[in-house]
Coordinates of C-alpha atoms in Angstrom, one line a residue:
M1 CA 0.0 0.0 0.0
S2 CA 1.5 3.3 -1.1
K3 CA 1.8 6.3 1.3
Q4 CA -0.8 9.0 1.0
I5 CA 0.5 12.3 -0.5
A6 CA -0.5 15.3 1.6
D7 CA -2.4 18.2 0.0
L8 CA -1.1 20.5 2.7
I9 CA 1.5 20.4 5.4
V10 CA 1.5 22.9 8.2
S11 CA 4.4 23.0 10.6
G12 CA 5.9 25.2 13.3
N13 CA 7.5 25.5 16.7
A14 CA 4.2 26.3 18.6
V15 CA 1.4 23.9 17.8
F16 CA -1.4 23.9 20.4
T17 CA -3.3 20.7 19.7
G18 CA -5.7 21.1 22.7
L19 CA -4.5 17.7 24.1
T20 CA -1.8 19.3 26.2
D21 CA -1.6 22.6 28.1
E22 CA 1.3 24.1 26.2
P23 CA 2.2 24.4 22.5
Q24 CA 4.8 22.0 21.1
P25 CA 6.8 21.9 17.8
A26 CA 5.0 19.7 15.3
S27 CA 4.0 19.2 11.6
I28 CA 0.5 18.4 10.4
A29 CA -0.2 16.5 7.2
I30 CA -3.7 17.0 5.6
V31 CA -5.3 15.0 2.8
D32 CA -8.7 16.2 1.5
N33 CA -10.4 17.5 4.5
K34 CA -8.7 15.4 7.2
I35 CA -5.6 15.4 9.3
I36 CA -3.8 12.2 8.4
A37 CA -0.6 12.6 10.5
I38 CA 1.0 14.8 13.2
G39 CA 4.7 14.5 14.1
S40 CA 8.1 15.9 13.6
M41 CA 9.0 17.4 10.2
E42 CA 11.2 14.3 9.5
E43 CA 8.2 12.0 10.2
I44 CA 5.9 14.0 8.1
M45 CA 8.3 14.3 5.1
I46 CA 7.1 10.9 3.8
Y47 CA 3.8 12.5 3.0
M48 CA 5.4 15.2 0.8
G49 CA 4.7 15.1 -2.9
E50 CA 5.4 17.5 -5.8
E51 CA 1.9 19.0 -5.4
T52 CA 2.0 19.4 -1.6
K53 CA 1.6 22.9 -0.4
V54 CA 3.8 23.5 2.7
Y55 CA 3.3 26.2 5.2
S56 CA 6.3 26.6 7.6
F57 CA 5.9 28.8 10.6
E58 CA 8.4 29.6 13.4
D59 CA 6.9 30.8 16.7
Q60 CA 3.5 31.7 15.4
L61 CA 0.7 29.8 17.2
I62 CA -0.9 26.9 15.2
M63 CA -4.2 25.8 16.9
P64 CA -7.6 24.3 16.2
G65 CA -9.9 26.8 14.4
F66 CA -12.0 29.1 16.7
H67 CA -15.5 27.7 17.1
D68 CA -17.9 30.5 18.0
F69 CA -20.6 28.9 20.1
H70 CA -23.1 31.7 20.0
L71 CA -23.8 34.4 17.3
H72 CA -26.3 35.6 14.8
A73 CA -24.9 35.4 11.3
M74 CA -27.2 37.5 9.2
D75 CA -28.0 40.0 11.9
G76 CA -24.2 40.4 12.3
A77 CA -23.8 40.8 8.6
V78 CA -26.2 43.7 8.6
A79 CA -24.5 45.2 11.6
M80 CA -21.2 45.3 9.7
E81 CA -22.8 48.0 7.5
T82 CA -24.3 50.1 10.3
A83 CA -23.2 53.1 12.4
T84 CA -21.3 51.9 15.4
L85 CA -22.1 53.9 18.5
F86 CA -20.3 52.2 21.3
S87 CA -17.5 54.8 21.5
A88 CA -20.0 57.6 22.2
R89 CA -19.7 59.1 25.7
S90 CA -22.8 61.4 25.4
E91 CA -26.0 61.5 23.5
S92 CA -24.6 64.4 21.4
E93 CA -21.6 62.3 20.4
A94 CA -23.9 59.4 19.4
L95 CA -26.0 61.8 17.3
E96 CA -22.9 63.2 15.6
I97 CA -21.8 59.7 14.6
I98 CA -25.4 59.0 13.3
R99 CA -25.5 62.3 11.4
E100 CA -22.1 61.6 9.6
F101 CA -23.1 58.0 8.9
A102 CA -26.5 59.1 7.4
E103 CA -24.8 61.7 5.2
S104 CA -22.2 59.2 4.0
R105 CA -25.0 56.8 2.8
P106 CA -27.7 59.1 1.2
D107 CA -29.2 56.2 -0.8
D108 CA -29.9 53.8 2.1
P109 CA -33.7 53.7 2.7
W110 CA -33.0 53.3 6.4
V111 CA -30.4 54.7 8.7
I112 CA -29.3 51.8 11.0
G113 CA -27.0 51.9 13.9
S114 CA -26.0 49.7 16.8
V115 CA -24.2 49.2 20.2
W116 CA -25.1 52.5 21.9
D117 CA -25.2 52.4 25.7
A118 CA -26.5 55.3 27.7
G119 CA -24.8 53.8 30.7
Y120 CA -21.6 55.2 29.3
W121 CA -23.0 58.7 28.5
D122 CA -22.3 61.7 30.7
T123 CA -25.9 62.1 31.8
K124 CA -26.7 58.3 31.9
Q125 CA -30.2 59.4 30.5
L126 CA -32.0 57.4 27.9
P127 CA -32.5 59.3 24.6
D128 CA -35.8 59.9 22.8
R129 CA -37.1 60.2 19.2
H130 CA -36.9 64.0 19.1
S131 CA -33.1 64.2 19.3
L132 CA -32.9 61.5 16.6
D133 CA -35.4 63.4 14.4
R134 CA -33.0 66.4 14.5
V135 CA -30.2 64.5 12.8
V136 CA -32.3 62.2 10.6
S137 CA -35.7 63.5 9.6
D138 CA -36.0 62.5 5.9
R139 CA -35.7 58.7 6.5
P140 CA -36.6 56.2 9.2
A141 CA -33.7 55.5 11.7
L142 CA -33.3 52.5 13.9
M143 CA -30.5 52.3 16.6
F144 CA -30.0 49.0 18.5
H145 CA -28.8 49.2 22.1
A146 CA -25.5 47.4 22.8
E147 CA -27.4 44.4 24.3
G148 CA -29.8 44.2 21.3
H149 CA -32.9 44.0 23.5
Y150 CA -34.1 47.5 23.0
A151 CA -33.9 50.1 20.2
W152 CA -34.0 53.9 19.8
V153 CA -36.0 55.0 16.7
N154 CA -37.1 58.3 15.1
S155 CA -40.6 59.5 14.4
K156 CA -40.4 58.3 10.8
A157 CA -39.7 54.7 11.9
L158 CA -42.6 54.8 14.3
E159 CA -44.9 56.1 11.6
I160 CA -43.8 53.4 9.1
A161 CA -44.4 50.7 11.8
G162 CA -47.8 52.1 12.6
I163 CA -46.9 52.8 16.2
D164 CA -48.8 55.6 17.9
R165 CA -50.2 56.5 21.3
N166 CA -53.0 53.9 21.0
T167 CA -50.7 51.0 20.0
E168 CA -50.8 48.3 22.7
N169 CA -47.7 46.5 24.0
P170 CA -47.0 43.1 22.4
A171 CA -46.5 40.1 24.8
F172 CA -43.0 40.5 26.3
G173 CA -42.5 43.9 24.8
I174 CA -42.9 47.6 25.8
I175 CA -43.5 50.7 23.7
G176 CA -41.8 53.5 25.7
K177 CA -44.2 56.5 26.2
D178 CA -43.5 60.0 27.4
E179 CA -45.4 61.9 30.1
I180 CA -48.3 62.7 27.8
G181 CA -48.6 59.2 26.5
E182 CA -46.9 59.6 23.1
P183 CA -44.3 57.0 22.0
D184 CA -40.9 58.3 23.1
G185 CA -38.8 56.4 20.5
L186 CA -37.7 53.5 22.8
L187 CA -38.9 50.0 21.9
Y188 CA -38.2 47.1 24.3
E189 CA -37.9 43.4 23.4
K190 CA -40.7 42.2 21.1
A191 CA -41.9 45.8 20.5
M192 CA -38.9 46.2 18.2
G193 CA -40.4 43.8 15.7
A194 CA -42.8 46.2 14.0
V195 CA -39.9 48.4 13.0
I196 CA -37.4 45.6 12.1
R197 CA -39.9 44.0 9.7
H198 CA -39.6 47.1 7.5
A199 CA -36.0 47.9 8.0
Y200 CA -34.7 44.4 7.3
N201 CA -36.8 43.6 4.2
F202 CA -33.8 42.8 2.0
T203 CA -33.7 41.3 -1.5
K204 CA -32.1 37.9 -2.0
E205 CA -29.2 39.6 -3.8
K206 CA -28.6 41.9 -0.9
K207 CA -28.7 38.9 1.5
R208 CA -26.1 37.1 -0.6
E209 CA -23.8 40.1 -0.4
L210 CA -24.3 40.4 3.3
F211 CA -23.6 36.7 4.0
K212 CA -20.5 36.7 1.7
N213 CA -19.1 39.6 3.8
F214 CA -19.8 37.8 7.0
L215 CA -17.9 34.7 5.8
A216 CA -14.9 36.7 4.7
Y217 CA -14.8 38.5 8.0
A218 CA -15.1 35.2 10.0
S219 CA -12.2 33.7 8.0
S220 CA -10.0 36.7 8.6
L221 CA -10.4 36.2 12.4
G222 CA -9.6 32.5 12.3
V223 CA -13.3 31.5 13.0
T224 CA -13.9 28.1 11.3
A225 CA -17.2 27.1 12.8
V226 CA -20.2 29.1 14.1
H227 CA -23.5 28.5 15.8
D228 CA -26.3 30.6 14.3
L229 CA -28.9 31.0 17.0
F230 CA -32.5 32.0 16.6
A231 CA -32.4 35.7 17.5
T232 CA -36.1 36.8 18.2
E233 CA -39.2 36.7 16.1
S234 CA -38.4 40.3 15.1
L235 CA -35.2 39.2 13.3
A236 CA -36.7 36.1 11.8
I237 CA -37.1 38.1 8.5
L238 CA -33.4 37.7 8.1
T239 CA -33.3 33.9 8.6
D240 CA -32.6 32.3 5.2
Y241 CA -31.2 28.7 5.6
D242 CA -31.7 28.2 1.8
L243 CA -29.2 30.9 1.2
F244 CA -26.6 29.1 3.4
K245 CA -27.4 25.9 1.4
E246 CA -26.9 27.7 -1.8
F247 CA -23.4 28.8 -0.6
E248 CA -22.6 25.2 0.4
D249 CA -23.8 23.8 -3.0
K250 CA -21.4 26.2 -4.8
G251 CA -18.5 25.4 -2.5
Q252 CA -18.5 28.9 -1.0
L253 CA -19.3 28.1 2.6
T254 CA -16.0 28.9 4.3
A255 CA -17.2 28.2 7.9
R256 CA -19.2 25.4 9.4
I257 CA -22.7 26.7 10.3
H258 CA -24.7 25.1 13.1
L259 CA -28.3 26.2 13.0
W260 CA -30.5 26.6 16.1
P261 CA -34.0 27.5 15.0
A262 CA -36.7 28.5 17.5
L263 CA -37.9 26.3 20.3
D264 CA -41.6 27.3 20.0
G265 CA -43.7 24.1 20.3
N266 CA -43.7 23.5 16.5
L267 CA -41.7 20.3 16.5
D268 CA -42.9 19.2 13.1
R269 CA -41.1 22.2 11.5
A270 CA -38.1 21.6 13.7
K271 CA -37.8 17.9 12.7
Q272 CA -38.2 18.8 9.0
L273 CA -35.4 21.4 9.3
R274 CA -33.2 18.8 11.1
E275 CA -33.8 16.3 8.3
T276 CA -33.1 19.0 5.6
Y277 CA -29.9 20.4 6.9
Q278 CA -27.5 17.6 8.1
T279 CA -24.1 17.9 6.5
D280 CA -20.6 18.4 7.9
M281 CA -20.7 22.1 6.8
L282 CA -24.4 23.0 7.5
C283 CA -26.6 21.3 10.0
V284 CA -29.4 21.9 12.5
S285 CA -27.9 21.2 15.9
G286 CA -30.9 21.9 18.1
L287 CA -33.4 24.5 19.2
K288 CA -33.0 27.9 21.0
Q289 CA -35.3 30.2 22.9
F290 CA -35.3 33.2 25.3
I291 CA -36.3 33.0 28.9
D292 CA -35.6 36.6 29.7
G293 CA -34.0 39.9 28.6
V294 CA -31.1 41.9 29.9
I295 CA -30.1 43.5 33.2
T296 CA -29.8 47.1 32.1
A297 CA -33.3 47.3 30.7
R298 CA -34.6 45.4 33.8
T299 CA -36.0 42.7 31.5
A300 CA -33.7 40.0 32.8
Y301 CA -35.7 37.7 35.2
L302 CA -34.4 37.8 38.8
L303 CA -35.4 35.7 41.8
E304 CA -35.7 38.9 44.0
P305 CA -36.7 42.4 42.8
Y306 CA -34.2 44.8 41.2
A307 CA -32.1 46.8 43.7
D308 CA -33.0 50.1 42.0
Q309 CA -36.7 49.3 41.2
A310 CA -38.3 47.3 43.9
D311 CA -41.6 46.7 42.1
T312 CA -40.1 44.4 39.4
C313 CA -38.1 41.2 39.1
G314 CA -38.3 41.4 35.3
E315 CA -40.3 38.7 33.6
T316 CA -40.1 35.5 31.6
S317 CA -40.6 35.7 27.8
F318 CA -43.2 32.9 28.0
P319 CA -45.1 31.4 31.0
P320 CA -42.8 29.0 32.9
E321 CA -45.2 26.1 32.3
T322 CA -45.0 26.7 28.5
I323 CA -41.2 26.7 28.6
K324 CA -41.1 23.4 30.6
K325 CA -43.6 21.7 28.2
W326 CA -41.6 22.8 25.1
V327 CA -38.4 21.4 26.7
V328 CA -39.9 18.1 27.7
D329 CA -41.5 17.6 24.2
A330 CA -38.3 18.6 22.3
D331 CA -36.0 16.6 24.5
K332 CA -38.2 13.6 23.9
E333 CA -37.5 14.0 20.1
G334 CA -33.7 14.1 20.8
F335 CA -33.2 17.8 20.4
S336 CA -30.5 19.7 22.2
I337 CA -31.9 22.9 23.7
R338 CA -30.3 26.3 24.5
F339 CA -31.8 29.0 26.5
H340 CA -30.9 32.7 26.7
A341 CA -30.9 33.1 30.5
I342 CA -29.2 36.1 32.1
G343 CA -30.9 36.6 35.5
D344 CA -30.7 34.1 38.4
G345 CA -34.5 33.5 38.0
A346 CA -34.1 32.7 34.3
I347 CA -31.1 30.4 34.9
R348 CA -33.0 28.5 37.6
L349 CA -36.0 28.1 35.4
A350 CA -33.8 26.7 32.6
F351 CA -32.3 24.1 35.0
D352 CA -35.8 23.2 36.3
A353 CA -37.0 22.7 32.7
Y354 CA -34.0 20.5 31.9
E355 CA -34.5 18.5 35.1
E356 CA -38.1 18.0 34.3
A357 CA -37.2 16.7 30.9
Q358 CA -34.8 14.2 32.5
K359 CA -37.5 13.0 34.8
A360 CA -40.1 12.7 32.0
N361 CA -37.9 11.2 29.3
G362 CA -35.1 9.5 31.3
K363 CA -31.5 10.6 31.4
R364 CA -29.7 10.9 28.0
D365 CA -26.7 12.6 26.6
S366 CA -28.6 15.7 25.6
R367 CA -26.0 18.5 25.5
H368 CA -28.4 21.2 26.5
S369 CA -26.9 24.5 27.4
I370 CA -27.6 27.9 29.0
E371 CA -26.5 31.0 27.2
H372 CA -24.8 34.0 28.9
V373 CA -25.2 32.9 32.6
E374 CA -24.6 36.4 33.8
V375 CA -26.1 36.6 37.3
I376 CA -26.3 33.1 38.9
H377 CA -27.5 32.2 42.3
P378 CA -24.7 30.3 44.0
D379 CA -27.1 27.4 44.9
D380 CA -27.5 26.7 41.2
I381 CA -23.8 26.5 40.2
H382 CA -23.5 22.8 40.9
R383 CA -26.5 22.0 38.6
F384 CA -24.4 22.4 35.4
K385 CA -22.4 19.3 36.3
E386 CA -25.4 17.4 37.8
L387 CA -27.5 17.9 34.7
D388 CA -24.6 17.9 32.3
V389 CA -25.5 21.3 30.9
T390 CA -23.0 23.4 29.0
A391 CA -22.3 27.0 30.2
S392 CA -22.2 29.0 27.0
M393 CA -20.5 32.3 27.8
Q394 CA -19.1 35.4 26.1
P395 CA -16.5 36.8 28.6
D396 CA -16.2 40.2 27.0
H397 CA -19.9 40.9 27.8
F398 CA -19.0 42.0 31.3
A399 CA -16.7 44.6 29.9
M400 CA -19.3 45.9 27.5
S401 CA -21.6 46.7 30.4
E402 CA -20.9 49.8 32.4
R403 CA -20.1 48.2 35.7
G404 CA -21.6 50.9 37.9
V405 CA -25.0 50.8 36.2
Y406 CA -25.0 47.0 36.2
T407 CA -24.3 46.9 39.9
E408 CA -27.0 49.5 40.7
R409 CA -29.6 47.3 39.0
I410 CA -28.8 44.1 40.9
G411 CA -27.2 45.4 44.1
A412 CA -24.0 44.4 45.9
K413 CA -25.0 40.9 47.0
R414 CA -25.9 39.6 43.6
E415 CA -22.9 41.4 42.1
Q416 CA -20.7 38.8 43.8
H417 CA -22.0 36.2 41.3
V418 CA -21.6 38.0 38.0
F419 CA -20.0 36.0 35.1
S420 CA -18.6 33.4 37.5
I421 CA -16.6 31.6 34.9
H422 CA -13.9 30.1 37.2
S423 CA -16.5 29.1 39.8
L424 CA -18.5 27.3 37.1
Q425 CA -15.4 25.5 35.8
K426 CA -14.3 24.5 39.3
A427 CA -17.8 23.1 39.9
G428 CA -17.4 20.9 36.8
A429 CA -19.3 22.9 34.3
R430 CA -18.4 22.5 30.6
L431 CA -17.5 25.9 29.1
A432 CA -18.1 26.9 25.5
F433 CA -17.2 30.4 24.4
G434 CA -18.5 32.7 21.7
T435 CA -19.2 36.3 20.9
D436 CA -22.9 36.8 20.5
F437 CA -21.9 38.8 17.3
P438 CA -23.2 41.4 16.5
I439 CA -23.8 42.3 20.2
D440 CA -20.0 42.0 20.4
I441 CA -17.3 42.1 17.7
L442 CA -16.5 38.7 16.1
N443 CA -12.8 38.7 17.2
P444 CA -12.4 35.6 19.5
L445 CA -9.2 36.9 21.0
L446 CA -11.1 39.7 22.8
Q447 CA -13.2 37.0 24.6
V448 CA -10.0 35.1 25.5
Y449 CA -8.4 38.3 26.8
R450 CA -11.3 39.1 29.1
A451 CA -11.5 35.5 30.4
L452 CA -7.8 35.7 31.3
T453 CA -7.7 39.2 32.8
R454 CA -11.3 40.1 34.0
I455 CA -10.5 43.7 33.3
D456 CA -13.8 45.6 33.3
S457 CA -15.3 48.5 31.4
S458 CA -12.9 50.9 33.0
G459 CA -10.0 49.3 31.2
V460 CA -8.1 49.2 34.4
T461 CA -10.1 47.5 37.3
V462 CA -10.4 43.8 37.6
W463 CA -13.9 42.5 38.1
H464 CA -13.7 39.6 40.5
P465 CA -10.1 38.4 39.9
E466 CA -10.8 35.0 41.4
E467 CA -13.0 34.4 38.3
R468 CA -10.0 34.5 35.9
I469 CA -9.2 31.3 34.0
T470 CA -6.0 30.2 32.3
L471 CA -5.1 30.9 28.6
T472 CA -5.2 27.1 28.0
D473 CA -8.7 26.8 29.4
A474 CA -9.9 29.8 27.5
L475 CA -8.6 28.4 24.2
K476 CA -10.1 25.0 25.0
A477 CA -13.5 26.6 25.8
Y478 CA -13.4 28.3 22.3
T479 CA -12.5 25.0 20.5
A480 CA -13.0 21.7 22.2
G481 CA -15.8 23.1 24.5
S482 CA -17.9 24.2 21.5
A483 CA -17.3 21.0 19.6
Y484 CA -18.5 19.0 22.6
G485 CA -21.5 21.3 23.0
T486 CA -22.7 20.1 19.6
F487 CA -21.7 16.4 19.6
R488 CA -18.7 17.0 17.4
E489 CA -15.8 16.3 19.7
H490 CA -14.9 13.2 17.6
E491 CA -14.1 15.4 14.6
L492 CA -13.6 19.0 15.7
G493 CA -12.0 20.9 18.6
T494 CA -8.5 19.5 18.8
L495 CA -5.7 18.8 16.3
E496 CA -5.6 14.9 16.1
V497 CA -5.2 12.3 13.4
G498 CA -8.5 11.5 11.8
K499 CA -10.2 14.8 12.7
L500 CA -11.4 17.4 10.2
A501 CA -8.8 19.9 9.2
D502 CA -10.0 23.2 10.7
I503 CA -6.9 25.1 11.7
T504 CA -6.0 28.7 12.6
V505 CA -2.5 30.2 12.7
L506 CA -2.0 33.4 14.7
E507 CA 0.9 35.8 14.0
R508 CA 2.2 35.5 17.6
N509 CA 2.3 32.7 20.2
L510 CA -0.3 33.8 22.8
F511 CA 1.6 31.8 25.5
E512 CA 4.7 34.0 25.1
I513 CA 3.2 37.6 24.9
P514 CA 1.7 39.9 27.5
A515 CA -2.1 39.5 27.9
E516 CA -2.8 43.1 26.7
Q517 CA -1.3 42.2 23.3
I518 CA -3.7 39.2 22.8
P519 CA -6.8 41.1 21.4
D520 CA -4.7 42.8 18.6
T521 CA -3.0 39.6 17.5
K522 CA -3.8 39.0 13.8
V523 CA -4.5 35.8 12.0
Q524 CA -2.0 34.5 9.4
L525 CA -3.8 31.5 8.0
T526 CA -7.3 29.9 8.3
I527 CA -8.0 26.4 7.0
V528 CA -11.5 25.0 6.9
D529 CA -12.3 21.4 5.8
G530 CA -8.7 21.1 4.5
K531 CA -9.0 24.2 2.3
V532 CA -7.1 27.5 2.9
V533 CA -9.9 30.1 3.2
F534 CA -7.7 33.0 4.5
D535 CA -4.0 33.5 3.8
H536 CA -2.0 36.4 5.2
T537 CA 1.4 34.7 5.2

């Protein structure tokens, strides 16, 4: 039997396979889409042929491809073309960014912006439609808050959406009103839907362009696999799995896409989608739903009232009994389930639902997960291991929140249990990291940096230093953790013989540089399914 000839050989002094805690010198031989050998350059030379493409690195870090466990692909693709407001430190600064953006794109039917946060503004006061009207009056304007759970719109957008003083709030949604009962331009949770429906009504050609840009961006950041989670009914207009399939059929899908449509009681549709999309590159992995909202808008569901508003604990997006029934039914059909749960009340409800499913259907390897896990009650930490639930986290989220505002909402006692990554890990929870793009930027190294340093929004102070984790554990959470979370640990997540060749090469060895240099480290090479999809060597 003749030796196989490698299509690609990647070698260097710093190969982090994910099987050990430190990088080692190694060479990797790839045939088609699989790793066929790993060893010294001398050992790998036997796979060399005339056509073999060889990439030789010195101390650059070679590692498994980043596997983003939580994002919104098309929503992110749209956000790549919007006004970015995160840097604004006052309402007037935000308005100036919006005005310049609107002037630079006079032909766009809508002016769209994202990631504003009044918690960072000098007054800390929420804006209203009138200030937005002053800078954009000729077109509708839609500005998503940094957490994506509420939006600031102008009068034109309200008019197009048919929202006036008589419009009733949708279930799990609020139309902000001023003191005389008129809409004030703030729409919370599902109330955003009426506006988004119009703003995001794109042609197929526009969606193709958006998705192509998203894939190129992902490759440039070393992201080889993503989980595209149901984002809300409001954003369902962007969902187009057929478009993803079209890219796959043409060989243009340069990242593995794991689809998580809505957990909503419609299991016939869910089963049909699972049968339709089931390849190595594009598959339905399970179902996702929201239990609550976010802390800053007081829509996250807490066990006890908010510290700065004693008449509310937030609320659940659906009645708890409905949530439990959906979980039991979907679990019985073999679906993995993921819940957005930020408040301690929401996290507990997610656990209770998963526990109920185990009692009703028997224990199985279900790989359910909880998304975000921001404010957890310490009594619930052990349940991740007990119920074998993945903690799906985005470490940079705690630095996106203005810490003072966040703490005011929940109070000092609960603040002790915010983003408890190390505590979860110590208690045996399986970690999987992602970005929640476009809520955060897609760069995985920013998440790794926050997990390592715990530096908060001030850029200086460390938020609960005892919750730091090691670089090794952060990288594993972003590779092997995500692969395990979707039953793909046998083929993804580490660099091993027989596994799929998804590999990222960084320009520097993260193990050898100061932590503050990690977020700015660039990608040199991205390989997905044995093909080079980004080459900056």
